[in-house]
Coordinates of C-alpha atoms in Angstrom, one line a residue:
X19 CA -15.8 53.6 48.2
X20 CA -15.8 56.5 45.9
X21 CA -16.0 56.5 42.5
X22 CA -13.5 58.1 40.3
X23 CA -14.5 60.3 37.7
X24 CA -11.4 59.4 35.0
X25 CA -9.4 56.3 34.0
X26 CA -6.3 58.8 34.9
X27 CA -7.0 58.9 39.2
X28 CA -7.1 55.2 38.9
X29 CA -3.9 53.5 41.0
X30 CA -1.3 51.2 39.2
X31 CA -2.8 48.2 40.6
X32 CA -6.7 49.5 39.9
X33 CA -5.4 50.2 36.3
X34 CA -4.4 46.5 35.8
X35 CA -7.3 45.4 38.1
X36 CA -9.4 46.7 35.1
X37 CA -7.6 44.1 32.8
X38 CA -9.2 41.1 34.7
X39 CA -12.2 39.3 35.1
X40 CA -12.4 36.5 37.6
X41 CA -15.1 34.4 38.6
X42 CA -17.9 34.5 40.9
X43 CA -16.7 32.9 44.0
X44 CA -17.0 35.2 46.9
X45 CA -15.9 32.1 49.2
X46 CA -12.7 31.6 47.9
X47 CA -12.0 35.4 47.8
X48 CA -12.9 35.5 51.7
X49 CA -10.9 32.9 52.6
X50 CA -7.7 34.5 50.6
X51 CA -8.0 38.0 52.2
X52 CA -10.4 37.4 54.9
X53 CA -13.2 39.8 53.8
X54 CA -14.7 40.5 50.2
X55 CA -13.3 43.9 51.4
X56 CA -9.7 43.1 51.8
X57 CA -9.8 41.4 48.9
X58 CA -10.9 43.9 46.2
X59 CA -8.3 46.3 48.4
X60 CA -5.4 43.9 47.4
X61 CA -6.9 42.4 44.1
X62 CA -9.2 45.8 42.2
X63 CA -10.7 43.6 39.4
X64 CA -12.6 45.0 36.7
X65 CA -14.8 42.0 36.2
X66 CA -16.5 38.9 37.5
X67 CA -18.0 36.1 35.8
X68 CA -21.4 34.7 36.4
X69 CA -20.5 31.0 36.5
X70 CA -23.7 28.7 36.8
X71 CA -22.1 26.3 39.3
X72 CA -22.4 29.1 41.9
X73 CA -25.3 31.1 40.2
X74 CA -27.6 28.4 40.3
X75 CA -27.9 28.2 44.0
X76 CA -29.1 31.6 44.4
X77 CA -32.1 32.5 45.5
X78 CA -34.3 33.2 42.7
X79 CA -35.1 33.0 38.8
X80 CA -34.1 36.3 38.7
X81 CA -31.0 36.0 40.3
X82 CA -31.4 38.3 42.8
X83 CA -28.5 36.9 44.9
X84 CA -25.8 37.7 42.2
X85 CA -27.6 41.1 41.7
X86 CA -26.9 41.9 45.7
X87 CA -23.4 40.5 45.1
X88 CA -22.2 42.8 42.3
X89 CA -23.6 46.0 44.5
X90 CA -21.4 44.7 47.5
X91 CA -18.2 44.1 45.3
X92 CA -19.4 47.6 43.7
X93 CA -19.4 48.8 47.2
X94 CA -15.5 48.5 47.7
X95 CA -14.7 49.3 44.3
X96 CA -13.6 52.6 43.1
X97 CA -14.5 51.4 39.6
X98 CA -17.9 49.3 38.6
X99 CA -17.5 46.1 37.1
X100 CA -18.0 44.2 34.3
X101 CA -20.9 41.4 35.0
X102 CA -20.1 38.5 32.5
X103 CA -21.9 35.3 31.3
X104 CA -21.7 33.2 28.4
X105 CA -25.2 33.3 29.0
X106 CA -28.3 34.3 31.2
X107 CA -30.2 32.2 33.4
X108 CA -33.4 33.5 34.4
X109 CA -34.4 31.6 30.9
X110 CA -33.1 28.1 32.4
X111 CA -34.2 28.3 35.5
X112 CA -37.9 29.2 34.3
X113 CA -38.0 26.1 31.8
X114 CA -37.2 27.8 28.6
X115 CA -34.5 27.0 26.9
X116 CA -33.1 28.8 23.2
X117 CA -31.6 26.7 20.5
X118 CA -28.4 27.0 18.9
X119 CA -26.3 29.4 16.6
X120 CA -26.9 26.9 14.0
X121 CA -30.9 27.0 14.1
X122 CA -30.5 30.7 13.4
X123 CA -28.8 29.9 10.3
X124 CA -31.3 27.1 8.8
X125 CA -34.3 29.9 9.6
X126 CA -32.4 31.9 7.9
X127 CA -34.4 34.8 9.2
X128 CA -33.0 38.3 9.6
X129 CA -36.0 39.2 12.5
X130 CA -35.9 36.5 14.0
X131 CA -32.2 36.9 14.3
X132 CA -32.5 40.1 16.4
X133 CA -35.1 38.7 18.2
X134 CA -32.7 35.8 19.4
X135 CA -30.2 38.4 20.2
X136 CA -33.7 40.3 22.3
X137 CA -34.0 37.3 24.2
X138 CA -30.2 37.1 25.0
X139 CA -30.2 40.8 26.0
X140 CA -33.2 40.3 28.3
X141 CA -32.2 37.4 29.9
X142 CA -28.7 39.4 30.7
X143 CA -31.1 42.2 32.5
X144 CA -33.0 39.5 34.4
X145 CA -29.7 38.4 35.7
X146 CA -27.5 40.9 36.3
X147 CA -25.0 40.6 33.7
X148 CA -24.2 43.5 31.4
X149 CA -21.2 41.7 29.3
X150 CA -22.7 38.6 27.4
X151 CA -19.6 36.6 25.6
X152 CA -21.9 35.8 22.8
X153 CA -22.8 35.8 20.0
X154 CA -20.1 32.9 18.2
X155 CA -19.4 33.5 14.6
X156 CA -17.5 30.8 13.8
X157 CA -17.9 29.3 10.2
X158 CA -19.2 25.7 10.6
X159 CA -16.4 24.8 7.7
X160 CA -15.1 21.8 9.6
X161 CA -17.4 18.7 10.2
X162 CA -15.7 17.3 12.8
X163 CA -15.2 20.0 15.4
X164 CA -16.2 19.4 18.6
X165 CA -16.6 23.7 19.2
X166 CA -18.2 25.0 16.5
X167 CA -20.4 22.3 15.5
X168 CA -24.2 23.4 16.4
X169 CA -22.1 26.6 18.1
X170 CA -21.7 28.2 14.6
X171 CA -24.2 29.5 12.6
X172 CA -23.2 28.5 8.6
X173 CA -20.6 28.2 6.8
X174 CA -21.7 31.1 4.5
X175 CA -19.9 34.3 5.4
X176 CA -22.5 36.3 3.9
X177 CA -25.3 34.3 6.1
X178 CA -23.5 34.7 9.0
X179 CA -22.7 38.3 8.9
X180 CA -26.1 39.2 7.9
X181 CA -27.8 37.2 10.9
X182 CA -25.5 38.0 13.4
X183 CA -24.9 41.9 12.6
X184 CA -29.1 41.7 13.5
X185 CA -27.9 39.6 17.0
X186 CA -25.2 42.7 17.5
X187 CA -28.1 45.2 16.8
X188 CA -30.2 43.4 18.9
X189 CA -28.0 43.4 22.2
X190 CA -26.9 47.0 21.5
X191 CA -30.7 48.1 21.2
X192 CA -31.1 46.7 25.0
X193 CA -28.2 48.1 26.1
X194 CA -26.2 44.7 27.0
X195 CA -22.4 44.5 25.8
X196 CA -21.8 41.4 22.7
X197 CA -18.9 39.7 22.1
X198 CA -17.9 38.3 18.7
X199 CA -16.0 35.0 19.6
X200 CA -13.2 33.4 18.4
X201 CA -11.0 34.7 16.5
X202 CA -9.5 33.9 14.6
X203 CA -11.7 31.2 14.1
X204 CA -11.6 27.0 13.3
X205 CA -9.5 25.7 10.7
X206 CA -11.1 23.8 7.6
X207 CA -10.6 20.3 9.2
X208 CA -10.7 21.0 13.0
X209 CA -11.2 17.9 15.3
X210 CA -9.8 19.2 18.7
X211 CA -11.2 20.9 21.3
X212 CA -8.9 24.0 22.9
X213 CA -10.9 23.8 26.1
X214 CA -8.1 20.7 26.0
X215 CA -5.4 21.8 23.7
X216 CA -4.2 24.9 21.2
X217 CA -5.2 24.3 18.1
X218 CA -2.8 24.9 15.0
X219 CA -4.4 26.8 12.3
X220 CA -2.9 26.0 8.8
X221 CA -5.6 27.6 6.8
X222 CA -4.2 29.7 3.9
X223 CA -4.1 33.2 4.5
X224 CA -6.2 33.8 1.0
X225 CA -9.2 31.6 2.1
X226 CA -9.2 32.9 6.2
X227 CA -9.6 36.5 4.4
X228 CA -11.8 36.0 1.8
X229 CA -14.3 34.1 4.7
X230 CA -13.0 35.1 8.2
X231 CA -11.4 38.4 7.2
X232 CA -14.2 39.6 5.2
X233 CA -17.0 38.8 7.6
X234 CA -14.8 40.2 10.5
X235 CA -14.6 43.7 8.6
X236 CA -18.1 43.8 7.9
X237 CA -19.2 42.7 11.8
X238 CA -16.8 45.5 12.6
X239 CA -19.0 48.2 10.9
X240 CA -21.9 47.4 12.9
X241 CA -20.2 48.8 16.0
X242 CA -19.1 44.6 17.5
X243 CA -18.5 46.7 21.1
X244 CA -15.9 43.3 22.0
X245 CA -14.2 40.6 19.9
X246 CA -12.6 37.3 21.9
X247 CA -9.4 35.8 21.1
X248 CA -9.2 31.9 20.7
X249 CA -6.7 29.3 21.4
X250 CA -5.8 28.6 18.0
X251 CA -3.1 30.3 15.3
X252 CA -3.1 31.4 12.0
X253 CA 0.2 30.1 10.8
X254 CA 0.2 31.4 7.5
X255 CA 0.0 34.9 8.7
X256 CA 2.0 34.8 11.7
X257 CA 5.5 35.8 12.3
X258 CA 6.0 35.4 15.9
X259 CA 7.4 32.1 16.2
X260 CA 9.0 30.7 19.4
X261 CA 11.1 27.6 20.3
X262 CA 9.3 26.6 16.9
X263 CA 5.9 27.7 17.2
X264 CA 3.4 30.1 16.6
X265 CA 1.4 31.0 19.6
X266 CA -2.7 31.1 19.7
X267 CA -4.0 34.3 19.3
X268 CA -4.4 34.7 23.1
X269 CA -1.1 35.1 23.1
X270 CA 0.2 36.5 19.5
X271 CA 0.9 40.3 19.1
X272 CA 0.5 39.6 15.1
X273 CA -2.8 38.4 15.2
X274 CA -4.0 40.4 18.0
X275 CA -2.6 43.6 17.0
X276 CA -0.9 43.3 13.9
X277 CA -3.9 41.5 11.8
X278 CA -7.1 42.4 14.5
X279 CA -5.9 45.8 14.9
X280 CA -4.2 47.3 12.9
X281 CA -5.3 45.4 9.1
X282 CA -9.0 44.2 10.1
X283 CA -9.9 47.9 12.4
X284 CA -10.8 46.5 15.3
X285 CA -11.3 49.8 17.4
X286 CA -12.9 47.8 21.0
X287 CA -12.2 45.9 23.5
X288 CA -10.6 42.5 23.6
X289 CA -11.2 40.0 26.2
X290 CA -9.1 36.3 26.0
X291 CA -10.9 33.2 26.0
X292 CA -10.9 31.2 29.4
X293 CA -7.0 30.8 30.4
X294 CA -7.5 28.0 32.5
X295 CA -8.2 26.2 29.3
X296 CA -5.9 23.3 28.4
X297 CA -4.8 25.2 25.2
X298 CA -3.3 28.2 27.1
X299 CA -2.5 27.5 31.0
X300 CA 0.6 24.7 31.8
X301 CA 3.7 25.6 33.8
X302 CA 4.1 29.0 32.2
X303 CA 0.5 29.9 32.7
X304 CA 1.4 33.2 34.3
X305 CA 4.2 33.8 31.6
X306 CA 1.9 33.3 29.1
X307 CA -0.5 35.7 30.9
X308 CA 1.5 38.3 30.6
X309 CA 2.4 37.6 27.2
X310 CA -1.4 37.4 26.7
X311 CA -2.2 40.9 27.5
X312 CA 1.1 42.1 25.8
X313 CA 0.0 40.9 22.8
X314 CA -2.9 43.1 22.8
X315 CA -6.0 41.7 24.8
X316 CA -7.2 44.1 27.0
X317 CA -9.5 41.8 29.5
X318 CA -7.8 38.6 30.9
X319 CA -10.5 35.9 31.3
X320 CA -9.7 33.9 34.6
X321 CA -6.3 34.5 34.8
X322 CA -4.5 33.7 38.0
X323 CA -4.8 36.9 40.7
X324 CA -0.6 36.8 40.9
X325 CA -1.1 38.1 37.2
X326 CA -1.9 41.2 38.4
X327 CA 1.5 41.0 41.7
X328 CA 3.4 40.1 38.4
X329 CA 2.2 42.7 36.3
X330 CA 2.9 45.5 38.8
X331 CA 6.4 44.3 39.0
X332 CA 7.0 44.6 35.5
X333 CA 6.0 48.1 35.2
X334 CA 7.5 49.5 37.9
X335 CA 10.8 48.0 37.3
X336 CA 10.4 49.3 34.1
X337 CA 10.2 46.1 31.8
X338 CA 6.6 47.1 30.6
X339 CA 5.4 50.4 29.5
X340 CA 2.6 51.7 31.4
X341 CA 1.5 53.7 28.7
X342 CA 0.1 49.8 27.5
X343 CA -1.7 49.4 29.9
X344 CA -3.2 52.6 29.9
X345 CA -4.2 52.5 26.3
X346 CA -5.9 49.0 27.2
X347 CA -7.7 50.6 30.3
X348 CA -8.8 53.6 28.3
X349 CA -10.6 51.5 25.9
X350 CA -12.3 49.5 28.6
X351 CA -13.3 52.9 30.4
X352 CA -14.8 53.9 27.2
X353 CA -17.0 50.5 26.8
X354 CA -18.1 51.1 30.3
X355 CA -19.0 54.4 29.7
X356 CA -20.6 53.9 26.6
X357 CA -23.2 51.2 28.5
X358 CA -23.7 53.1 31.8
X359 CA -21.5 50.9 33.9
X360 CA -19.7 53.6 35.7
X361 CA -22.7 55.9 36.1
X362 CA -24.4 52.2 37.7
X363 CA -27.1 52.8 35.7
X364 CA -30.0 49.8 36.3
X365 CA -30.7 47.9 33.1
X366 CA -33.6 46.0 33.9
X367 CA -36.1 44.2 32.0
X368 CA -39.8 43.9 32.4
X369 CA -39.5 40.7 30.4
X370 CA -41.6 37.8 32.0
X371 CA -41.5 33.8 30.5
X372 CA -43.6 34.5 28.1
X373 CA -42.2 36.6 25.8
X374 CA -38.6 33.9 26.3
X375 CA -41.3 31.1 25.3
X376 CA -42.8 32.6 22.6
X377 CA -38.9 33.2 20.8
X378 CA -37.7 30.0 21.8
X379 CA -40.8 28.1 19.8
X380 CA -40.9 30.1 17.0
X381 CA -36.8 29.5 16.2
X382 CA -37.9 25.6 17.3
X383 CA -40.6 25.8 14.5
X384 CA -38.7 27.5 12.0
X385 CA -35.3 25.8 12.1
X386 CA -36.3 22.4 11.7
X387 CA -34.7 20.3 8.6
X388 CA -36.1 18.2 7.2
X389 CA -33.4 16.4 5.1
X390 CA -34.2 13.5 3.4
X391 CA -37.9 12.7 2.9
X392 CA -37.8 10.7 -0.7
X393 CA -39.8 8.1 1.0
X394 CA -42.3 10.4 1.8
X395 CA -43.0 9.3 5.2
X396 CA -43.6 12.8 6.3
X397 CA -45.9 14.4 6.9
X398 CA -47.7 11.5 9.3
X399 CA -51.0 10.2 8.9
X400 CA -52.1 10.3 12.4
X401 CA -54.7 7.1 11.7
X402 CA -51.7 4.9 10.7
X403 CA -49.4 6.2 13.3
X404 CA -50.4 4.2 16.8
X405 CA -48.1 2.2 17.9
X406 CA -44.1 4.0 18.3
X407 CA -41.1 3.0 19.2
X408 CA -38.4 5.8 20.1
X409 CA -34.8 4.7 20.2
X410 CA -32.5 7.5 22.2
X411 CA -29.3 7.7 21.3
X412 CA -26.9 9.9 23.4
X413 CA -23.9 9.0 25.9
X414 CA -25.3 12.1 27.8
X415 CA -27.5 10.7 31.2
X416 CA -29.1 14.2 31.5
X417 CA -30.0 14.5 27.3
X418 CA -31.6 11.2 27.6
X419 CA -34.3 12.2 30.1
X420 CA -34.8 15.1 28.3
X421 CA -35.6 13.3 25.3
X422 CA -38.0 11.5 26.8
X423 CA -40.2 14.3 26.4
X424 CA -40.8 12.7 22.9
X425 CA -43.6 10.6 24.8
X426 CA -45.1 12.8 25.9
X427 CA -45.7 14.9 23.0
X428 CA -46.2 11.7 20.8
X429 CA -48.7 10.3 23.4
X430 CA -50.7 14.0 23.4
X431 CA -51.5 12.6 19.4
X432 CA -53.4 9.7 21.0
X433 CA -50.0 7.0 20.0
X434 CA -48.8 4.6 22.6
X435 CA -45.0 4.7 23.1
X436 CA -42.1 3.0 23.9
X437 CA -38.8 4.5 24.7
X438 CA -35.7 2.6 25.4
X439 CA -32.0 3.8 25.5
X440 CA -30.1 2.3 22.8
X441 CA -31.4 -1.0 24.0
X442 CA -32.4 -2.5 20.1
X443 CA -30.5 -5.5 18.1
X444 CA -28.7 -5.0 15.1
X445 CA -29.0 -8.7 14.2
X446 CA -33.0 -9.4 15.2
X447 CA -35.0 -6.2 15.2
X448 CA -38.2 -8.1 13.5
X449 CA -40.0 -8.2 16.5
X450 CA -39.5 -4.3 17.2
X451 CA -40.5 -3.6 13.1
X452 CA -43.3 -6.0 13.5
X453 CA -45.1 -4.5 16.3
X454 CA -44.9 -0.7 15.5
X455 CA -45.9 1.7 13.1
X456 CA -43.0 3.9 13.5
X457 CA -39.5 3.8 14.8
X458 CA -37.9 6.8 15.8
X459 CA -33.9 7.0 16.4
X460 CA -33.3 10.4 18.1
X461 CA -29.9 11.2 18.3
X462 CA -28.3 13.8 20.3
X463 CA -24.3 14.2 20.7
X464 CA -23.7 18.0 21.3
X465 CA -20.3 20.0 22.6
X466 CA -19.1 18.8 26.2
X467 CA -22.4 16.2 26.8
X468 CA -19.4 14.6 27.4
X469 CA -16.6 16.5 26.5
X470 CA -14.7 14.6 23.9
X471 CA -14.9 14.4 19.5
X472 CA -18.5 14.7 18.6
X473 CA -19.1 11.2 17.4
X474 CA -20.9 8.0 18.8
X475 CA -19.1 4.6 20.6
X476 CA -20.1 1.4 22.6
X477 CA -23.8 1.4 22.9
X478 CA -24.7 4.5 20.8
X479 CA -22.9 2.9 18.0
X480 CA -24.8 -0.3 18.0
X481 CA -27.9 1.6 18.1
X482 CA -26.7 3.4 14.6
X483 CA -25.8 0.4 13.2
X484 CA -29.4 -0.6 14.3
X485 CA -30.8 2.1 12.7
X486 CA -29.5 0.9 9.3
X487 CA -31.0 -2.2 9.5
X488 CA -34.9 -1.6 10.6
X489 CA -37.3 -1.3 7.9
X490 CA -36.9 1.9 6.2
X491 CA -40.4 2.4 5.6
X492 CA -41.5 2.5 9.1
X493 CA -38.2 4.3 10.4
X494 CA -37.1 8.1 10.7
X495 CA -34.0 9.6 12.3
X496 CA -33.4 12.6 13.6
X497 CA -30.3 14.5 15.2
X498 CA -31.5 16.8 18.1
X499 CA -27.7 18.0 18.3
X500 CA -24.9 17.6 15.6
X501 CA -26.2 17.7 12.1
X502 CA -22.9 15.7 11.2
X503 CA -24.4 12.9 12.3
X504 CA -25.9 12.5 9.2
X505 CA -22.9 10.9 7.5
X506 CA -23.9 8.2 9.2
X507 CA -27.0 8.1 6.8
X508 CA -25.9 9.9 3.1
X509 CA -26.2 6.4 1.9
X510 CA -29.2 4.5 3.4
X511 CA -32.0 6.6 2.2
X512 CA -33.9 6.6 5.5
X513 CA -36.0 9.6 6.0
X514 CA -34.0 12.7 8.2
X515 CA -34.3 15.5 10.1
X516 CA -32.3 18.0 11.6
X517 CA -33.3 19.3 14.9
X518 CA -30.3 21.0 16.2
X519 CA -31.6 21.0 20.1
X520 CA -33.3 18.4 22.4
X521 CA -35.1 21.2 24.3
X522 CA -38.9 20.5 24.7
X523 CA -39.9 23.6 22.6
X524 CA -37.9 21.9 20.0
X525 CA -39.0 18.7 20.8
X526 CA -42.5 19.7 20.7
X527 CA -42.4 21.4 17.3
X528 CA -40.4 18.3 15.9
X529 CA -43.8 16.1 16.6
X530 CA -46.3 18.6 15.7
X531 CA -44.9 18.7 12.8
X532 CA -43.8 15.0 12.1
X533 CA -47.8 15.7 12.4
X534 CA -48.3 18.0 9.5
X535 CA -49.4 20.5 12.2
X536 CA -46.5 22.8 11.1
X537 CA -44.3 22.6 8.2
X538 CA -40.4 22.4 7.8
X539 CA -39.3 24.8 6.6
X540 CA -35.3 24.8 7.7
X541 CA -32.8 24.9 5.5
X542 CA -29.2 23.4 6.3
X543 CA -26.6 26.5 6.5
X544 CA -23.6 23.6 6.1
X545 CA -22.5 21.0 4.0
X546 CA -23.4 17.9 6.1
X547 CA -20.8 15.7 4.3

């Protein structure tokens, strides 16, 4: 199809096609219109999301299947689109795998910052995506939060503007689009999940802008291209009650124009978290879509395709303005100007594993914690260290075998090693402390590994209330996800570590330098109790 030259020869329904991004599944789109053709001729959209469930049985590490699938969707398009991720996965499938937001912020390391957002960016090129809904900037001011968690980067605003305005520098540098996510951001005491339901916000207005506010400004200077809307309020700003409450800001024209807009400058685009998410979709899903993009977002994230039958109907009986929706698509025009979507320009990279390997160890090396050392177990002396025991604590099937990389690395420093799953005795551990130098509890309870709070039950409880009762001197603990875990231990004195990531570069720097190889030298970017 031919490509228009301005936002302005764009149809009605191309115009709100522009507003959506759906996701990658060309087999459902065939089977609703017949043809990937038909389809795009009834349902134009601007976007489509590179979702791993149907990514990862393409053909290569590079993803060359998606890449041929964007240029046919292209094909009948009169407008290119948006390629979106929440994140790469030429990385992944090579065997490389980054740690979290919050191992940026115990580096604390402003190059190594923007080399985290260089891998990111690269590993976007190697797979075709050119809108990355990264990085989160979330304070990690709430201990029990099952999103932000590892997700956020500190509970400093100053820490996390710094580091992540070098991510956003980073991604802009290699020509990938960022995305600061979510605003307006998790309440002090957070403990629920809005992938299940909205999530009220009572944090006074004061503190959200002397931390949120403040950071959002300054993010805002260093050109954020995109900013995305959670499914949480801000009660003590908002206005815009209904039947007696105050929407999320997916859906609220005070936070999303009123206090984005219009107070904070906000001048980009802004895309909706997912709205198939249990804090947005229900019975008025498509009502609330509606209201969504009303209320200023100007990309819909999975919304249903009748959003776009429904939006039509609105505008042409007159009950929207299409001068809305043209302000929305001229914005997201501009953004895919400004990163040489609609000239098709090819962003590739010339990238190979090394150069994700060599980022991915040295945030590994420099995030690790070590937290409480009084015993002075660390570092190891590898002639009294032989015999080891390592205790893996995680309700997560797939984490535990990946923790059983520990063996191996502990067993390449000439110890012989045990590892069990949980499977220890809080009443008789004697024989266990008796027959090894060293017992290691790794723990590892990270967001959605199963979705649910971020705490332990059944098994993994006993093995922490194990873990309390082994001899001290001879045990260490250490928390390859959550670093919240560690109220578990404020009081026992045993010796701790904060790992933040059970990948094997992680896990590989944890027992080099358990070794003295390397030193710790993280430093915890939250309060941990």
């Amino acid at each position: 199809m031919k490509k228009v030259s301005s936002w302005k020869e764009l149809t009605l329904r191309e115009k709100i096609g522009q507003t959506v991004v759906c996701t990658c599944n060309p087999d459902e789109h065939i089977k609703m219109c017949g043809s990937v053709e038909e389809f795009l001729k009834k349902y134009p959209i601007g976007g489509i999301f590179n979702n791993g469930a149907y990514i990862n049985g393409l053909d290569t590490g590079e993803n060359e299947g998606f890449k041929a699938l964007v240029e046919e969707y292209n094909s009948y398009l009169s407008v290119p689109m948006f390629t979106v991720a929440d994140n790469g996965t030429f990385a992944k499938n090579n065997n490389v795998n980054i740690s979290r937001q919050m191992a940026v912020g115990a580096a604390n390391d402003e190059e190594l910052a923007y080399k985290i957002g260089q891998f990111q960016a690269e590993d976007c090129k190697k797979t075709g995506v050119n809108w990355l809904l990264w990085p989160v900037c979330d304070l990690g001011i709430s201990k029990r939060s099952p999103v932000t968690d590892v997700r956020a980067m500190g509970s400093d605003p100053a820490l996390v503007t710094r580091l992540v305005g070098k991510e956003l520098e980073a991604m802009k540098d290699n020509n990938v689009i960022s995305c600061l996510k979510h605003y307006p951001g998790t309440p002090y005491d957070e403990h629920l999940d809005p992938h299940l339901t909205s999530i009220n916000n009572n944090t006074s207005f004061d503190f959200w802008m002397a931390n949120y506010g403040e950071m959002y400004k300054e993010l805002f200077k260093e050109n954020a291209p995109t900013i995305m809307t959670g499914h949480m309020n801000l009660v003590n700003y908002q206005n815009d009650e209904f039947e007696g409450k105050f929407p999320p800001a997916t859906m609220s024209y005070d936070l999303t124009t009123k206090l984005l807009r219009d107070e904070l400058g906000f001048k980009g685009v802004v895309i909706t978290d997912a709205l198939c998410m249990g804090g947005f979709t229900g019975e008025d899903a498509l009502k609330n879509t509606v209201k969504s993009f009303l209320a200023g977002n100007d990309v819909l994230l999975w919304p249903s395709f009748e959003y776009i039958d429904e939006m039509e109907r609105l505008i042409l009986s007159g009950e929207v303005k299409e001068e809305v929706l043209d302000a929305a698509v001229e914005r997201i025009w501009k953004l895919k100007a400004e990163y040489g979507i609609l000239e098709q320009v090819e962003n590739t990279s010339d990238k190979n594993v090394g150069f994700f390997e060599d980022i991915a160890k040295e945030l590994a090396e420099k995030s690790l914690t070590l937290v409480n050392n009084e015993r002075k177990l660390i570092p190891f002396d590898k002639n009294k260290i032989k015999k080891v025991l390592i205790i893996g604590v995680t309700p997560s099937d797939k984490q535990f075998e990946e923790l059983e990389e520990l063996k191996t690395e502990f067993e390449a420093y000439g110890c012989r090693v045990e590892m069990r799953r949980n499977n220890i005795s809080p009443f008789d551990n004697t024989k266990d402390c008796a027959e090894n130098d060293l017992i290691l509890f790794a723990l590892c309870r990270t967001p959605h590994m199963p979705l649910g709070p971020l705490d332990f039950w059944g098994n993994e409880s006993a093995s922490i209330w194990a873990s309390n009762t082994v001899d001290k001197n001879k045990t260490v603990i250490a928390s390859f996800g959550s670093p919240y875990v560690y109220r578990y231990y404020e009081n026992s004195n045993l010796t701790y570590i904060n790992a933040y990531h059970n990948s094997k570069e992680v896990i590989k720097a944890f027992v080099s330098a358990l070794f003295g190889e390397i030193p710790f030298t993280g430093k915890s970017s939250v309060e941990l109790v």
